[in-house]
mmCIF file of C-alpha atoms in Angstrom:
data_model
loop_
_atom_site.group_PDB
_atom_site.id
_atom_site.type_symbol
_atom_site.label_atom_id
_atom_site.label_comp_id
_atom_site.label_asym_id
_atom_site.label_seq_id
_atom_site.Cartn_x
_atom_site.Cartn_y
_atom_site.Cartn_z
ATOM 1 C CA MET X 268 -3.573 44.585 3.824
ATOM 2 C CA GLU X 269 -5.024 47.026 6.387
ATOM 3 C CA ARG X 270 -7.289 48.497 3.007
ATOM 4 C CA LEU X 271 -8.384 44.795 2.840
ATOM 5 C CA GLY X 272 -9.482 44.445 6.336
ATOM 6 C CA LYS X 273 -11.739 47.871 6.352
ATOM 7 C CA GLU X 274 -13.355 46.494 3.072
ATOM 8 C CA GLU X 275 -14.344 43.109 4.581
ATOM 9 C CA PRO X 276 -17.477 43.262 5.377
ATOM 10 C CA SER X 277 -19.102 43.921 1.931
ATOM 11 C CA VAL X 278 -17.633 41.046 0.963
ATOM 12 C CA SER X 279 -19.197 38.601 4.116
ATOM 13 C CA GLY X 280 -22.853 38.942 2.593
ATOM 14 C CA GLY X 281 -22.230 35.110 0.913
ATOM 15 C CA GLN X 282 -23.142 36.795 -2.735
ATOM 16 C CA GLN X 283 -21.356 34.424 -5.422
ATOM 17 C CA GLY X 284 -21.705 37.045 -7.765
ATOM 18 C CA GLY X 285 -20.626 39.548 -5.500
ATOM 19 C CA THR X 286 -20.267 43.236 -5.627
ATOM 20 C CA GLY X 287 -18.290 45.692 -7.632
ATOM 21 C CA SER X 288 -16.117 45.731 -4.171
ATOM 22 C CA SER X 289 -16.200 42.439 -3.908
ATOM 23 C CA ARG X 290 -14.508 41.933 -7.340
ATOM 24 C CA ARG X 291 -12.201 44.269 -6.620
ATOM 25 C CA ILE X 292 -10.751 43.139 -3.114
ATOM 26 C CA ARG X 293 -10.109 39.125 -5.283
ATOM 27 C CA PHE X 294 -8.215 41.231 -8.165
ATOM 28 C CA GLN X 295 -6.629 42.656 -5.429
ATOM 29 C CA VAL X 296 -5.728 39.059 -3.615
ATOM 30 C CA ASN X 297 -5.092 37.628 -7.215
ATOM 31 C CA ASN X 298 -2.826 40.159 -7.847
ATOM 32 C CA VAL X 299 -0.352 39.906 -4.254
ATOM 33 C CA HIS X 300 -1.043 35.707 -4.836
ATOM 34 C CA THR X 301 0.592 35.863 -8.346
ATOM 35 C CA TRP X 302 3.407 38.769 -6.635
ATOM 36 C CA ALA X 303 4.304 36.229 -3.902
ATOM 37 C CA SER X 304 4.077 33.453 -6.115
ATOM 38 C CA ALA X 305 6.904 34.834 -8.741
ATOM 39 C CA ALA X 306 9.245 35.599 -5.270
ATOM 40 C CA LEU X 307 8.872 32.255 -4.546
ATOM 41 C CA THR X 308 9.717 31.144 -7.743
ATOM 42 C CA ASN X 309 12.534 33.414 -8.697
ATOM 43 C CA ASP X 310 14.563 33.698 -5.759
ATOM 44 C CA ASP X 311 17.424 32.501 -7.068
ATOM 45 C CA MET X 312 17.565 35.101 -9.593
ATOM 46 C CA CYS X 313 18.682 37.297 -6.948
ATOM 47 C CA MET X 314 21.732 34.897 -6.091
ATOM 48 C CA GLU X 315 22.501 35.350 -9.776
ATOM 49 C CA GLY X 316 23.583 39.002 -9.005
ATOM 50 C CA PHE X 317 25.964 37.767 -6.624
ATOM 51 C CA LYS X 318 28.085 35.986 -8.378
ATOM 52 C CA GLY X 319 32.218 36.884 -8.324
ATOM 53 C CA GLN X 320 31.138 38.379 -5.043
ATOM 54 C CA PRO X 321 33.148 37.323 -2.453
ATOM 55 C CA ALA X 322 31.921 33.769 -0.313
ATOM 56 C CA VAL X 323 31.584 35.770 2.952
ATOM 57 C CA VAL X 324 28.797 38.268 0.421
ATOM 58 C CA ARG X 325 27.189 35.706 -0.619
ATOM 59 C CA GLU X 326 26.612 33.843 2.400
ATOM 60 C CA ALA X 327 25.334 36.729 3.356
ATOM 61 C CA VAL X 328 22.694 37.444 1.306
ATOM 62 C CA ARG X 329 22.368 34.061 0.699
ATOM 63 C CA VAL X 330 20.861 33.690 4.476
ATOM 64 C CA ASN X 331 18.946 36.895 3.744
ATOM 65 C CA VAL X 332 17.005 35.778 0.761
ATOM 66 C CA ALA X 333 16.189 32.329 3.071
ATOM 67 C CA ASP X 334 14.516 34.623 5.518
ATOM 68 C CA ALA X 335 12.733 36.580 3.465
ATOM 69 C CA MET X 336 11.742 33.246 1.955
ATOM 70 C CA HIS X 337 10.267 31.974 4.528
ATOM 71 C CA LEU X 338 8.553 35.088 5.033
ATOM 72 C CA THR X 339 7.055 35.498 1.662
ATOM 73 C CA ALA X 340 5.664 31.427 2.116
ATOM 74 C CA ILE X 341 3.907 32.330 5.140
ATOM 75 C CA ALA X 342 2.299 35.230 3.694
ATOM 76 C CA LEU X 343 1.419 33.205 0.646
ATOM 77 C CA ALA X 344 -0.276 30.368 3.051
ATOM 78 C CA ILE X 345 -2.171 33.281 4.430
ATOM 79 C CA ILE X 346 -3.559 35.191 0.823
ATOM 80 C CA ASN X 347 -4.369 31.316 0.196
ATOM 81 C CA ALA X 348 -6.500 31.171 3.374
ATOM 82 C CA MET X 349 -8.208 35.040 2.751
ATOM 83 C CA ALA X 350 -8.474 34.192 -0.633
ATOM 84 C CA LYS X 351 -10.847 31.121 0.441
ATOM 85 C CA GLN X 352 -13.067 34.028 2.297
ATOM 86 C CA ILE X 353 -13.579 35.937 -0.333
#
């Protein structure tokens, strides 16, 4: 994110086609969006790896996965807002 912030002035010029730098930034934002969306979609796969474990372990993992999903959803909202700006 820090790197994107440093390059932001080059994309705020308002050109629709954009410079090479703005295209790279859009590409990176799209990649982050894809990864965050996939993480939200595939959260159940993480839990599948804990089948057969004691209930206390599964519950601890479930709580942490839920927290991670919440943070990922927030990050995705930020990414979507950022994508509208570039």
